[in-house]
mmCIF file with all atom_site columns, C-alpha atoms in Angstrom:
data_model
loop_
_atom_site.group_PDB
_atom_site.id
_atom_site.type_symbol
_atom_site.label_atom_id
_atom_site.label_alt_id
_atom_site.label_comp_id
_atom_site.label_asym_id
_atom_site.label_entity_id
_atom_site.label_seq_id
_atom_site.pdbx_PDB_ins_code
_atom_site.Cartn_x
_atom_site.Cartn_y
_atom_site.Cartn_z
_atom_site.occupancy
_atom_site.B_iso_or_equiv
_atom_site.pdbx_formal_charge
_atom_site.auth_seq_id
_atom_site.auth_comp_id
_atom_site.auth_asym_id
_atom_site.auth_atom_id
_atom_site.pdbx_PDB_model_num
ATOM 1   C CA . ASN A 1 1   ? -26.208 25.632 -2.316  1.00 51.00 ? 1   ASN A CA 1
ATOM 2   C CA . ALA A 1 2   ? -25.613 26.112 -6.029  1.00 67.00 ? 2   ALA A CA 1
ATOM 3   C CA . GLY A 1 3   ? -23.004 24.312 -7.100  1.00 86.00 ? 3   GLY A CA 1
ATOM 4   C CA . VAL A 1 4   ? -19.089 25.604 -7.872  1.00 91.00 ? 4   VAL A CA 1
ATOM 5   C CA . MET A 1 5   ? -19.738 27.839 -10.914 1.00 93.00 ? 5   MET A CA 1
ATOM 6   C CA . GLN A 1 6   ? -16.964 27.694 -13.417 1.00 96.00 ? 6   GLN A CA 1
ATOM 7   C CA . ASN A 1 7   ? -17.304 30.148 -16.341 1.00 96.00 ? 7   ASN A CA 1
ATOM 8   C CA . PRO A 1 8   ? -17.056 29.760 -19.490 1.00 96.00 ? 8   PRO A CA 1
ATOM 9   C CA . ARG A 1 9   ? -17.645 26.656 -20.120 1.00 95.00 ? 9   ARG A CA 1
ATOM 10  C CA . HIS A 1 10  ? -15.986 26.836 -22.988 1.00 96.00 ? 10  HIS A CA 1
ATOM 11  C CA . LEU A 1 11  ? -14.242 28.940 -24.649 1.00 98.00 ? 11  LEU A CA 1
ATOM 12  C CA . VAL A 1 12  ? -11.271 29.726 -27.609 1.00 98.00 ? 12  VAL A CA 1
ATOM 13  C CA . ARG A 1 13  ? -8.832  32.243 -28.090 1.00 98.00 ? 13  ARG A CA 1
ATOM 14  C CA . ARG A 1 14  ? -6.382  32.461 -31.189 1.00 97.00 ? 14  ARG A CA 1
ATOM 15  C CA . ARG A 1 15  ? -2.304  31.953 -30.184 1.00 97.00 ? 15  ARG A CA 1
ATOM 16  C CA . GLY A 1 16  ? -1.195  35.071 -28.024 1.00 97.00 ? 16  GLY A CA 1
ATOM 17  C CA . GLN A 1 17  ? -4.735  35.683 -27.316 1.00 98.00 ? 17  GLN A CA 1
ATOM 18  C CA . GLU A 1 18  ? -5.392  36.285 -23.158 1.00 98.00 ? 18  GLU A CA 1
ATOM 19  C CA . ALA A 1 19  ? -7.743  33.453 -21.268 1.00 98.00 ? 19  ALA A CA 1
ATOM 20  C CA . ARG A 1 20  ? -9.321  34.348 -18.384 1.00 98.00 ? 20  ARG A CA 1
ATOM 21  C CA . LEU A 1 21  ? -10.793 31.744 -16.473 1.00 98.00 ? 21  LEU A CA 1
ATOM 22  C CA . ARG A 1 22  ? -13.497 32.274 -13.707 1.00 98.00 ? 22  ARG A CA 1
ATOM 23  C CA . CYS A 1 23  ? -14.147 29.850 -10.401 1.00 97.00 ? 23  CYS A CA 1
ATOM 24  C CA . SER A 1 24  ? -17.312 30.653 -8.035  1.00 96.00 ? 24  SER A CA 1
ATOM 25  C CA . PRO A 1 25  ? -16.463 28.446 -4.729  1.00 94.00 ? 25  PRO A CA 1
ATOM 26  C CA . MET A 1 26  ? -19.600 27.380 -3.309  1.00 91.00 ? 26  MET A CA 1
ATOM 27  C CA . LYS A 1 27  ? -20.716 29.236 -0.548  1.00 89.00 ? 27  LYS A CA 1
ATOM 28  C CA . GLY A 1 28  ? -19.022 29.425 2.704   1.00 87.00 ? 28  GLY A CA 1
ATOM 29  C CA . HIS A 1 29  ? -15.803 27.778 0.790   1.00 89.00 ? 29  HIS A CA 1
ATOM 30  C CA . SER A 1 30  ? -12.656 29.707 1.545   1.00 90.00 ? 30  SER A CA 1
ATOM 31  C CA . HIS A 1 31  ? -9.977  27.041 -0.488  1.00 91.00 ? 31  HIS A CA 1
ATOM 32  C CA . VAL A 1 32  ? -10.367 26.769 -4.514  1.00 93.00 ? 32  VAL A CA 1
ATOM 33  C CA . TYR A 1 33  ? -7.974  24.695 -6.302  1.00 93.00 ? 33  TYR A CA 1
ATOM 34  C CA . TRP A 1 34  ? -7.143  24.851 -9.417  1.00 95.00 ? 34  TRP A CA 1
ATOM 35  C CA . TYR A 1 35  ? -6.365  21.472 -11.992 1.00 93.00 ? 35  TYR A CA 1
ATOM 36  C CA . ARG A 1 36  ? -5.572  21.318 -15.726 1.00 95.00 ? 36  ARG A CA 1
ATOM 37  C CA . GLN A 1 37  ? -6.598  18.323 -17.918 1.00 90.00 ? 37  GLN A CA 1
ATOM 38  C CA . LEU A 1 38  ? -5.064  17.130 -20.896 1.00 85.00 ? 38  LEU A CA 1
ATOM 39  C CA . PRO A 1 39  ? -6.790  14.424 -22.793 1.00 78.00 ? 39  PRO A CA 1
ATOM 40  C CA . GLU A 1 40  ? -6.418  10.763 -21.786 1.00 73.00 ? 40  GLU A CA 1
ATOM 41  C CA . GLU A 1 41  ? -4.444  11.862 -18.799 1.00 77.00 ? 41  GLU A CA 1
ATOM 42  C CA . GLY A 1 42  ? -6.197  12.338 -14.773 1.00 80.00 ? 42  GLY A CA 1
ATOM 43  C CA . LEU A 1 43  ? -6.065  16.472 -13.298 1.00 86.00 ? 43  LEU A CA 1
ATOM 44  C CA . LYS A 1 44  ? -2.648  17.497 -12.548 1.00 91.00 ? 44  LYS A CA 1
ATOM 45  C CA . PHE A 1 45  ? -2.854  20.051 -10.110 1.00 91.00 ? 45  PHE A CA 1
ATOM 46  C CA . MET A 1 46  ? -1.799  23.789 -10.770 1.00 94.00 ? 46  MET A CA 1
ATOM 47  C CA . VAL A 1 47  ? -2.380  26.336 -7.656  1.00 94.00 ? 47  VAL A CA 1
ATOM 48  C CA . TYR A 1 48  ? -4.165  26.540 -4.462  1.00 93.00 ? 48  TYR A CA 1
ATOM 49  C CA . LEU A 1 49  ? -5.382  29.522 -3.154  1.00 94.00 ? 49  LEU A CA 1
ATOM 50  C CA . GLN A 1 50  ? -7.149  30.864 -0.142  1.00 92.00 ? 50  GLN A CA 1
ATOM 51  C CA . LYS A 1 51  ? -9.119  34.189 -0.071  1.00 89.00 ? 51  LYS A CA 1
ATOM 52  C CA . GLU A 1 52  ? -5.922  36.475 -1.496  1.00 88.00 ? 52  GLU A CA 1
ATOM 53  C CA . ASN A 1 53  ? -3.291  34.033 -1.064  1.00 94.00 ? 53  ASN A CA 1
ATOM 54  C CA . ILE A 1 54  ? -1.563  31.723 -2.651  1.00 95.00 ? 54  ILE A CA 1
ATOM 55  C CA . ILE A 1 55  ? -0.482  28.634 -0.716  1.00 92.00 ? 55  ILE A CA 1
ATOM 56  C CA . ASP A 1 56  ? 1.009   26.244 -3.463  1.00 92.00 ? 56  ASP A CA 1
ATOM 57  C CA . GLU A 1 57  ? 1.453   27.271 -6.614  1.00 93.00 ? 57  GLU A CA 1
ATOM 58  C CA . SER A 1 58  ? 3.948   24.462 -6.862  1.00 91.00 ? 58  SER A CA 1
ATOM 59  C CA . GLY A 1 59  ? 1.934   22.549 -10.408 1.00 92.00 ? 59  GLY A CA 1
ATOM 60  C CA . MET A 1 60  ? 2.058   26.638 -12.083 1.00 94.00 ? 60  MET A CA 1
ATOM 61  C CA . PRO A 1 61  ? 3.875   27.012 -15.154 1.00 93.00 ? 61  PRO A CA 1
ATOM 62  C CA . LYS A 1 62  ? 6.259   30.044 -14.198 1.00 91.00 ? 62  LYS A CA 1
ATOM 63  C CA . GLU A 1 63  ? 5.558   32.029 -17.646 1.00 95.00 ? 63  GLU A CA 1
ATOM 64  C CA . ARG A 1 64  ? 2.227   33.100 -18.681 1.00 97.00 ? 64  ARG A CA 1
ATOM 65  C CA . PHE A 1 65  ? -0.285  31.422 -15.951 1.00 97.00 ? 65  PHE A CA 1
ATOM 66  C CA . SER A 1 66  ? -1.284  32.953 -12.987 1.00 97.00 ? 66  SER A CA 1
ATOM 67  C CA . ALA A 1 67  ? -4.110  32.799 -10.720 1.00 97.00 ? 67  ALA A CA 1
ATOM 68  C CA . GLU A 1 68  ? -5.846  34.917 -8.038  1.00 96.00 ? 68  GLU A CA 1
ATOM 69  C CA . PHE A 1 69  ? -8.712  34.641 -5.780  1.00 96.00 ? 69  PHE A CA 1
ATOM 70  C CA . PRO A 1 70  ? -10.060 38.247 -3.999  1.00 93.00 ? 70  PRO A CA 1
ATOM 71  C CA . LYS A 1 71  ? -11.619 38.999 -0.860  1.00 90.00 ? 71  LYS A CA 1
ATOM 72  C CA . GLU A 1 72  ? -14.436 39.932 -3.160  1.00 90.00 ? 72  GLU A CA 1
ATOM 73  C CA . GLY A 1 73  ? -15.382 38.154 -6.528  1.00 92.00 ? 73  GLY A CA 1
ATOM 74  C CA . PRO A 1 74  ? -14.481 34.664 -8.071  1.00 96.00 ? 74  PRO A CA 1
ATOM 75  C CA . SER A 1 75  ? -11.189 33.419 -8.276  1.00 97.00 ? 75  SER A CA 1
ATOM 76  C CA . ILE A 1 76  ? -9.490  34.304 -11.623 1.00 98.00 ? 76  ILE A CA 1
ATOM 77  C CA . LEU A 1 77  ? -6.740  31.508 -13.846 1.00 98.00 ? 77  LEU A CA 1
ATOM 78  C CA . ARG A 1 78  ? -5.023  33.914 -16.344 1.00 98.00 ? 78  ARG A CA 1
ATOM 79  C CA . ILE A 1 79  ? -3.077  32.366 -19.047 1.00 98.00 ? 79  ILE A CA 1
ATOM 80  C CA . GLN A 1 80  ? -1.080  35.376 -20.877 1.00 98.00 ? 80  GLN A CA 1
ATOM 81  C CA . GLN A 1 81  ? -0.128  34.899 -24.558 1.00 98.00 ? 81  GLN A CA 1
ATOM 82  C CA . VAL A 1 82  ? -1.632  31.387 -25.140 1.00 98.00 ? 82  VAL A CA 1
ATOM 83  C CA . VAL A 1 83  ? -0.128  28.904 -27.305 1.00 96.00 ? 83  VAL A CA 1
ATOM 84  C CA . ARG A 1 84  ? -1.877  25.494 -28.674 1.00 94.00 ? 84  ARG A CA 1
ATOM 85  C CA . GLY A 1 85  ? -0.232  23.308 -25.875 1.00 93.00 ? 85  GLY A CA 1
ATOM 86  C CA . ASP A 1 86  ? -2.231  25.504 -23.392 1.00 96.00 ? 86  ASP A CA 1
ATOM 87  C CA . SER A 1 87  ? -5.807  23.941 -25.065 1.00 96.00 ? 87  SER A CA 1
ATOM 88  C CA . ALA A 1 88  ? -6.989  20.991 -21.899 1.00 95.00 ? 88  ALA A CA 1
ATOM 89  C CA . ALA A 1 89  ? -9.571  21.339 -19.217 1.00 93.00 ? 89  ALA A CA 1
ATOM 90  C CA . TYR A 1 90  ? -9.249  23.381 -16.599 1.00 95.00 ? 90  TYR A CA 1
ATOM 91  C CA . PHE A 1 91  ? -10.947 22.245 -13.191 1.00 93.00 ? 91  PHE A CA 1
ATOM 92  C CA . CYS A 1 92  ? -11.523 24.317 -10.447 1.00 93.00 ? 92  CYS A CA 1
ATOM 93  C CA . ALA A 1 93  ? -12.531 22.963 -6.704  1.00 91.00 ? 93  ALA A CA 1
ATOM 94  C CA . SER A 1 94  ? -13.687 24.318 -3.696  1.00 90.00 ? 94  SER A CA 1
ATOM 95  C CA . SER A 1 95  ? -13.166 23.226 0.249   1.00 87.00 ? 95  SER A CA 1
ATOM 96  C CA . PRO A 1 96  ? -14.963 24.806 3.525   1.00 85.00 ? 96  PRO A CA 1
ATOM 97  C CA . THR A 1 97  ? -11.508 23.458 5.299   1.00 80.00 ? 97  THR A CA 1
ATOM 98  C CA . GLY A 1 98  ? -8.200  22.814 3.118   1.00 69.00 ? 98  GLY A CA 1
ATOM 99  C CA . GLU A 1 99  ? -9.615  19.274 3.566   1.00 68.00 ? 99  GLU A CA 1
ATOM 100 C CA . ILE A 1 100 ? -10.157 16.455 0.693   1.00 63.00 ? 100 ILE A CA 1
ATOM 101 C CA . GLU A 1 101 ? -13.965 16.734 0.465   1.00 67.00 ? 101 GLU A CA 1
ATOM 102 C CA . ALA A 1 102 ? -13.919 19.518 -2.451  1.00 73.00 ? 102 ALA A CA 1
ATOM 103 C CA . PHE A 1 103 ? -16.044 19.770 -4.152  1.00 84.00 ? 103 PHE A CA 1
ATOM 104 C CA . PHE A 1 104 ? -15.201 20.606 -8.162  1.00 88.00 ? 104 PHE A CA 1
ATOM 105 C CA . GLY A 1 105 ? -16.640 22.711 -10.773 1.00 91.00 ? 105 GLY A CA 1
ATOM 106 C CA . GLN A 1 106 ? -17.614 21.709 -14.329 1.00 90.00 ? 106 GLN A CA 1
ATOM 107 C CA . GLY A 1 107 ? -14.828 23.045 -16.080 1.00 92.00 ? 107 GLY A CA 1
ATOM 108 C CA . THR A 1 108 ? -13.659 25.333 -18.289 1.00 96.00 ? 108 THR A CA 1
ATOM 109 C CA . ARG A 1 109 ? -12.371 23.746 -21.672 1.00 94.00 ? 109 ARG A CA 1
ATOM 110 C CA . LEU A 1 110 ? -10.435 25.891 -23.667 1.00 96.00 ? 110 LEU A CA 1
ATOM 111 C CA . THR A 1 111 ? -9.325  25.563 -27.425 1.00 97.00 ? 111 THR A CA 1
ATOM 112 C CA . VAL A 1 112 ? -6.268  27.877 -28.876 1.00 97.00 ? 112 VAL A CA 1
ATOM 113 C CA . VAL A 1 113 ? -6.597  27.779 -32.561 1.00 96.00 ? 113 VAL A CA 1
ATOM 114 C CA . ALA B 2 1   ? 7.046   10.123 -4.429  1.00 73.00 ? 1   ALA B CA 1
ATOM 115 C CA . GLN B 2 2   ? 3.140   8.663  -4.416  1.00 80.00 ? 2   GLN B CA 1
ATOM 116 C CA . SER B 2 3   ? 2.738   7.818  -7.897  1.00 87.00 ? 3   SER B CA 1
ATOM 117 C CA . VAL B 2 4   ? -0.892  6.000  -8.999  1.00 92.00 ? 4   VAL B CA 1
ATOM 118 C CA . THR B 2 5   ? -1.504  3.689  -11.861 1.00 93.00 ? 5   THR B CA 1
ATOM 119 C CA . GLN B 2 6   ? -5.136  2.689  -13.284 1.00 94.00 ? 6   GLN B CA 1
ATOM 120 C CA . LEU B 2 7   ? -4.795  -1.050 -15.421 1.00 91.00 ? 7   LEU B CA 1
ATOM 121 C CA . GLY B 2 8   ? -6.962  -0.074 -18.931 1.00 89.00 ? 8   GLY B CA 1
ATOM 122 C CA . SER B 2 9   ? -7.213  3.207  -20.129 1.00 90.00 ? 9   SER B CA 1
ATOM 123 C CA . HIS B 2 10  ? -10.879 1.215  -21.316 1.00 95.00 ? 10  HIS B CA 1
ATOM 124 C CA . VAL B 2 11  ? -13.380 -1.170 -19.789 1.00 97.00 ? 11  VAL B CA 1
ATOM 125 C CA . SER B 2 12  ? -16.210 -2.226 -21.212 1.00 97.00 ? 12  SER B CA 1
ATOM 126 C CA . VAL B 2 13  ? -18.875 -4.472 -19.628 1.00 97.00 ? 13  VAL B CA 1
ATOM 127 C CA . SER B 2 14  ? -22.553 -6.196 -20.306 1.00 97.00 ? 14  SER B CA 1
ATOM 128 C CA . GLU B 2 15  ? -25.178 -4.681 -18.264 1.00 97.00 ? 15  GLU B CA 1
ATOM 129 C CA . GLY B 2 16  ? -25.732 -6.135 -15.111 1.00 97.00 ? 16  GLY B CA 1
ATOM 130 C CA . ALA B 2 17  ? -22.377 -7.729 -15.002 1.00 97.00 ? 17  ALA B CA 1
ATOM 131 C CA . LEU B 2 18  ? -19.624 -6.916 -12.404 1.00 97.00 ? 18  LEU B CA 1
ATOM 132 C CA . VAL B 2 19  ? -17.707 -4.126 -12.916 1.00 97.00 ? 19  VAL B CA 1
ATOM 133 C CA . LEU B 2 20  ? -13.824 -4.086 -11.581 1.00 97.00 ? 20  LEU B CA 1
ATOM 134 C CA . LEU B 2 21  ? -11.398 -1.263 -12.613 1.00 98.00 ? 21  LEU B CA 1
ATOM 135 C CA . ARG B 2 22  ? -7.955  -1.558 -11.440 1.00 97.00 ? 22  ARG B CA 1
ATOM 136 C CA . CYS B 2 23  ? -6.135  1.211  -9.354  1.00 96.00 ? 23  CYS B CA 1
ATOM 137 C CA . ASN B 2 24  ? -2.093  0.405  -7.635  1.00 96.00 ? 24  ASN B CA 1
ATOM 138 C CA . TYR B 2 25  ? -0.449  3.000  -5.744  1.00 93.00 ? 25  TYR B CA 1
ATOM 139 C CA . SER B 2 26  ? 2.607   4.160  -4.487  1.00 90.00 ? 26  SER B CA 1
ATOM 140 C CA . SER B 2 27  ? 3.431   5.744  -1.091  1.00 83.00 ? 27  SER B CA 1
ATOM 141 C CA . SER B 2 28  ? 5.821   5.876  1.627   1.00 77.00 ? 28  SER B CA 1
ATOM 142 C CA . VAL B 2 29  ? 3.660   6.201  3.975   1.00 80.00 ? 29  VAL B CA 1
ATOM 143 C CA . PRO B 2 30  ? 0.051   5.476  4.862   1.00 80.00 ? 30  PRO B CA 1
ATOM 144 C CA . PRO B 2 31  ? -2.218  6.558  1.748   1.00 86.00 ? 31  PRO B CA 1
ATOM 145 C CA . TYR B 2 32  ? -5.351  7.776  1.839   1.00 89.00 ? 32  TYR B CA 1
ATOM 146 C CA . LEU B 2 33  ? -7.103  6.961  -1.290  1.00 91.00 ? 33  LEU B CA 1
ATOM 147 C CA . PHE B 2 34  ? -10.017 7.967  -3.406  1.00 92.00 ? 34  PHE B CA 1
ATOM 148 C CA . TRP B 2 35  ? -11.816 7.155  -6.063  1.00 95.00 ? 35  TRP B CA 1
ATOM 149 C CA . TYR B 2 36  ? -13.806 9.978  -8.929  1.00 93.00 ? 36  TYR B CA 1
ATOM 150 C CA . VAL B 2 37  ? -16.123 9.616  -11.562 1.00 93.00 ? 37  VAL B CA 1
ATOM 151 C CA . GLN B 2 38  ? -16.203 11.880 -14.260 1.00 89.00 ? 38  GLN B CA 1
ATOM 152 C CA . TYR B 2 39  ? -19.603 12.409 -16.142 1.00 89.00 ? 39  TYR B CA 1
ATOM 153 C CA . PRO B 2 40  ? -18.827 13.629 -20.109 1.00 85.00 ? 40  PRO B CA 1
ATOM 154 C CA . ASN B 2 41  ? -18.479 17.369 -19.863 1.00 78.00 ? 41  ASN B CA 1
ATOM 155 C CA . GLN B 2 42  ? -19.061 17.641 -15.655 1.00 82.00 ? 42  GLN B CA 1
ATOM 156 C CA . GLY B 2 43  ? -16.667 17.737 -13.135 1.00 82.00 ? 43  GLY B CA 1
ATOM 157 C CA . LEU B 2 44  ? -14.960 15.038 -10.544 1.00 85.00 ? 44  LEU B CA 1
ATOM 158 C CA . GLN B 2 45  ? -17.422 13.563 -8.002  1.00 89.00 ? 45  GLN B CA 1
ATOM 159 C CA . LEU B 2 46  ? -15.898 11.970 -5.630  1.00 89.00 ? 46  LEU B CA 1
ATOM 160 C CA . LEU B 2 47  ? -17.633 8.244  -5.143  1.00 93.00 ? 47  LEU B CA 1
ATOM 161 C CA . LEU B 2 48  ? -16.035 7.290  -1.933  1.00 92.00 ? 48  LEU B CA 1
ATOM 162 C CA . LYS B 2 49  ? -12.407 7.235  -0.142  1.00 89.00 ? 49  LYS B CA 1
ATOM 163 C CA . TYR B 2 50  ? -10.419 5.192  2.337   1.00 90.00 ? 50  TYR B CA 1
ATOM 164 C CA . THR B 2 51  ? -8.733  7.025  5.040   1.00 83.00 ? 51  THR B CA 1
ATOM 165 C CA . SER B 2 52  ? -7.342  4.317  7.122   1.00 77.00 ? 52  SER B CA 1
ATOM 166 C CA . ALA B 2 53  ? -10.235 3.050  8.722   1.00 75.00 ? 53  ALA B CA 1
ATOM 167 C CA . ALA B 2 54  ? -12.065 0.256  7.480   1.00 84.00 ? 54  ALA B CA 1
ATOM 168 C CA . THR B 2 55  ? -10.514 -1.704 4.228   1.00 89.00 ? 55  THR B CA 1
ATOM 169 C CA . LEU B 2 56  ? -13.760 -2.313 3.041   1.00 94.00 ? 56  LEU B CA 1
ATOM 170 C CA . VAL B 2 57  ? -15.078 1.110  1.772   1.00 93.00 ? 57  VAL B CA 1
ATOM 171 C CA . LYS B 2 58  ? -18.467 1.745  0.404   1.00 94.00 ? 58  LYS B CA 1
ATOM 172 C CA . GLY B 2 59  ? -19.601 4.397  -2.021  1.00 93.00 ? 59  GLY B CA 1
ATOM 173 C CA . ILE B 2 60  ? -22.286 6.642  -3.697  1.00 91.00 ? 60  ILE B CA 1
ATOM 174 C CA . ASN B 2 61  ? -24.079 4.318  -6.400  1.00 92.00 ? 61  ASN B CA 1
ATOM 175 C CA . GLY B 2 62  ? -23.153 0.869  -5.735  1.00 95.00 ? 62  GLY B CA 1
ATOM 176 C CA . PHE B 2 63  ? -19.826 1.144  -5.738  1.00 97.00 ? 63  PHE B CA 1
ATOM 177 C CA . GLU B 2 64  ? -17.064 0.369  -3.623  1.00 97.00 ? 64  GLU B CA 1
ATOM 178 C CA . ALA B 2 65  ? -13.442 -0.946 -2.940  1.00 97.00 ? 65  ALA B CA 1
ATOM 179 C CA . GLU B 2 66  ? -10.870 -2.632 -0.963  1.00 95.00 ? 66  GLU B CA 1
ATOM 180 C CA . PHE B 2 67  ? -7.554  -1.605 0.652   1.00 94.00 ? 67  PHE B CA 1
ATOM 181 C CA . LYS B 2 68  ? -5.455  -3.664 0.258   1.00 93.00 ? 68  LYS B CA 1
ATOM 182 C CA . LYS B 2 69  ? -1.459  -2.331 1.505   1.00 90.00 ? 69  LYS B CA 1
ATOM 183 C CA . SER B 2 70  ? -0.102  -6.563 0.622   1.00 91.00 ? 70  SER B CA 1
ATOM 184 C CA . GLU B 2 71  ? -1.480  -5.340 -2.863  1.00 93.00 ? 71  GLU B CA 1
ATOM 185 C CA . THR B 2 72  ? -1.249  -1.528 -2.887  1.00 93.00 ? 72  THR B CA 1
ATOM 186 C CA . SER B 2 73  ? -4.283  -1.590 -4.629  1.00 95.00 ? 73  SER B CA 1
ATOM 187 C CA . PHE B 2 74  ? -7.878  -0.849 -4.274  1.00 96.00 ? 74  PHE B CA 1
ATOM 188 C CA . HIS B 2 75  ? -9.655  -1.748 -6.915  1.00 97.00 ? 75  HIS B CA 1
ATOM 189 C CA . LEU B 2 76  ? -13.052 -0.130 -7.346  1.00 98.00 ? 76  LEU B CA 1
ATOM 190 C CA . THR B 2 77  ? -15.982 -2.864 -7.877  1.00 97.00 ? 77  THR B CA 1
ATOM 191 C CA . LYS B 2 78  ? -19.897 -2.375 -8.452  1.00 97.00 ? 78  LYS B CA 1
ATOM 192 C CA . PRO B 2 79  ? -21.473 -5.916 -8.763  1.00 97.00 ? 79  PRO B CA 1
ATOM 193 C CA . SER B 2 80  ? -24.599 -5.077 -11.187 1.00 97.00 ? 80  SER B CA 1
ATOM 194 C CA . ALA B 2 81  ? -23.651 -2.383 -14.064 1.00 97.00 ? 81  ALA B CA 1
ATOM 195 C CA . HIS B 2 82  ? -26.070 -0.081 -15.059 1.00 96.00 ? 82  HIS B CA 1
ATOM 196 C CA . MET B 2 83  ? -25.533 2.069  -17.964 1.00 96.00 ? 83  MET B CA 1
ATOM 197 C CA . SER B 2 84  ? -25.377 5.181  -16.118 1.00 95.00 ? 84  SER B CA 1
ATOM 198 C CA . ASP B 2 85  ? -22.458 3.969  -14.463 1.00 96.00 ? 85  ASP B CA 1
ATOM 199 C CA . ALA B 2 86  ? -20.479 4.563  -18.290 1.00 96.00 ? 86  ALA B CA 1
ATOM 200 C CA . ALA B 2 87  ? -18.358 7.548  -17.274 1.00 96.00 ? 87  ALA B CA 1
ATOM 201 C CA . GLU B 2 88  ? -14.408 8.197  -16.933 1.00 93.00 ? 88  GLU B CA 1
ATOM 202 C CA . TYR B 2 89  ? -12.798 7.066  -13.400 1.00 95.00 ? 89  TYR B CA 1
ATOM 203 C CA . PHE B 2 90  ? -10.190 8.857  -11.475 1.00 93.00 ? 90  PHE B CA 1
ATOM 204 C CA . CYS B 2 91  ? -8.221  6.753  -9.000  1.00 94.00 ? 91  CYS B CA 1
ATOM 205 C CA . ALA B 2 92  ? -6.401  9.394  -6.460  1.00 91.00 ? 92  ALA B CA 1
ATOM 206 C CA . VAL B 2 93  ? -3.953  8.808  -3.664  1.00 90.00 ? 93  VAL B CA 1
ATOM 207 C CA . SER B 2 94  ? -2.469  11.685 -0.962  1.00 86.00 ? 94  SER B CA 1
ATOM 208 C CA . ASP B 2 95  ? -0.255  11.259 2.195   1.00 81.00 ? 95  ASP B CA 1
ATOM 209 C CA . THR B 2 96  ? -2.233  13.732 4.113   1.00 73.00 ? 96  THR B CA 1
ATOM 210 C CA . LYS B 2 97  ? -6.231  13.775 4.756   1.00 66.00 ? 97  LYS B CA 1
ATOM 211 C CA . THR B 2 98  ? -5.456  17.980 4.621   1.00 65.00 ? 98  THR B CA 1
ATOM 212 C CA . SER B 2 99  ? -4.494  19.705 1.385   1.00 68.00 ? 99  SER B CA 1
ATOM 213 C CA . TYR B 2 100 ? -5.524  18.632 -1.352  1.00 70.00 ? 100 TYR B CA 1
ATOM 214 C CA . ASP B 2 101 ? -2.975  20.232 -3.496  1.00 72.00 ? 101 ASP B CA 1
ATOM 215 C CA . LYS B 2 102 ? -1.510  16.876 -2.283  1.00 77.00 ? 102 LYS B CA 1
ATOM 216 C CA . VAL B 2 103 ? -3.523  14.464 -4.222  1.00 85.00 ? 103 VAL B CA 1
ATOM 217 C CA . ILE B 2 104 ? -2.285  12.775 -7.125  1.00 88.00 ? 104 ILE B CA 1
ATOM 218 C CA . PHE B 2 105 ? -4.805  11.189 -9.732  1.00 89.00 ? 105 PHE B CA 1
ATOM 219 C CA . GLY B 2 106 ? -4.510  8.823  -12.012 1.00 91.00 ? 106 GLY B CA 1
ATOM 220 C CA . PRO B 2 107 ? -4.400  8.745  -15.505 1.00 90.00 ? 107 PRO B CA 1
ATOM 221 C CA . GLY B 2 108 ? -8.231  7.472  -15.480 1.00 92.00 ? 108 GLY B CA 1
ATOM 222 C CA . THR B 2 109 ? -10.199 4.449  -17.125 1.00 95.00 ? 109 THR B CA 1
ATOM 223 C CA . SER B 2 110 ? -13.125 5.058  -19.341 1.00 95.00 ? 110 SER B CA 1
ATOM 224 C CA . LEU B 2 111 ? -16.204 2.528  -18.847 1.00 97.00 ? 111 LEU B CA 1
ATOM 225 C CA . SER B 2 112 ? -18.185 1.836  -21.385 1.00 97.00 ? 112 SER B CA 1
ATOM 226 C CA . VAL B 2 113 ? -21.516 -0.543 -20.473 1.00 97.00 ? 113 VAL B CA 1
ATOM 227 C CA . ILE B 2 114 ? -23.195 -2.279 -23.032 1.00 96.00 ? 114 ILE B CA 1
ATOM 228 C CA . PRO B 2 115 ? -26.374 -3.191 -23.344 1.00 94.00 ? 115 PRO B CA 1
#
């Protein structure tokens, strides 16, 4: 059973471009969580999704950020018109039940230049 | 509101020495507490968790943590450090064992192990 897969591992974008981060949960997991990690800081919750539904997006910036978890395919975190402050590591975690046994991916490190 | 503090952003120990990483929390309800480890360029891995059963919790890789309600602490220890323990360690707190979106992570402690 493969772990949580995130791609790309590293992503460089120029200011104003769009960034798309992908997360394929573990097989059988229908709950996905996205977190952002800034240097010297812990993980900050962004959004919690189940298949085709956003359950909690209280940690998501109101503008430029969106997330989806379609019926088929990976979960996508989309950042439009990226700015330097978006540079961070973005982690995805998945869980079969929503309970705190989530498994984390290796992250996508976004650099905005 | 819940919060987590980790005293010491960087800790260095000699190989074979005791590892002690500190975590204090605040919570208005009985908390669930967690320790995670993050190796360079990797995701977080759960070391151990406290969910209101035994106050001394044993985890993977020889780590353990003790929940002390009177001190609002959940310090992580390991009797003898290995070089492979060098990593970032995060303490986390939640007021529920369900719903991962309610977990609050601390800022992390970077552990260095000196040969």
